[in-house]
Amino acid sequence: MEWSLRFFVNSILLGVGLAMDAFSVSLANGLNEPGMSRRRMFTIAGVFAGFQALMPLLGWICVHTVLQLFEGFTVLIPWIALLLLAYIGGKMLLEGIRPNEEEEAGAVSKGGLILQGVATSIDALSVGFTIAGYGPLMALACAAVIAAVTFVICTAGLILGRKFGTRLAGKASILGGVILILIGVEIFISSL
């Protein structure tokens, strides 16, 4: 493929498609933490954007280096996403049902955020196959567009979640946990 308007439109559409899981998790994070600061919102959106850019690049590298190993791994992607999101969502559910007054209400930890980033972007590894015909510079440009789109979409999800989280107060953690578990199940079922 050559540099063209079509390349950028395709990259934007890839970004939108890949960002939907991250958007849903961002919404859940906003619901869980209605008092979230702008800096924290941008950090969370940045983590999701970073993973959404990194995974297609890793997929592209795999296509160009260790294709045989990667093909065996694709079977595990839905299982990994399901397990990670079920773990995070289950933990949020338990925290919502049995709140611990000592912890900051609903704040996702750094480790939890990394797990969310991996879980919502691991399926983006397969995008490396779709951009395999790109040269290294085009693959980087595509990943940058995907990251920018993901950042905007996740920021919107965090803002929406934060707004509705204030109204839902104590039940936000339960709703957020259910959303994460459902996303994991959806990723798993759609891969069958």
C-alpha angles and dihedrals in degrees: 000000000000130000104277144130087268090059092054094043090050090048091050091049090049088051093051093048094047094045097059095087090045089048091055092048090047089053089052091048090051090049090051095048110034092168093057115148123233091246091055091046091053091046092053093045089047093053091051091045091049093052092044089055096041098051098057089047090052088049090050090050090048091052089053096043121015105018095150093056093046094052090061090049096055090075089062097049097088091045092051092048091047093049095046095046093042090052094049093041092046090051090051091048092053091047090051093049095042106026117198110218092204094065126073104260113261100340111150112227124235090253091048091050091052090050090050090049093052094043095051096043105037091092087058088073087082090060085073086073093053093050094041091112092060121097118239094268093049091047089053091047091050090050090049091052090048089051093049093049091046092049092053094044094047092048088053090049092051092049092049092046092047091051094050092037090066090056094045095046109166097018095056094090091053092048092046091051092049090049092052093048091048091050090053091049091047092052090049096046094044089056093057 
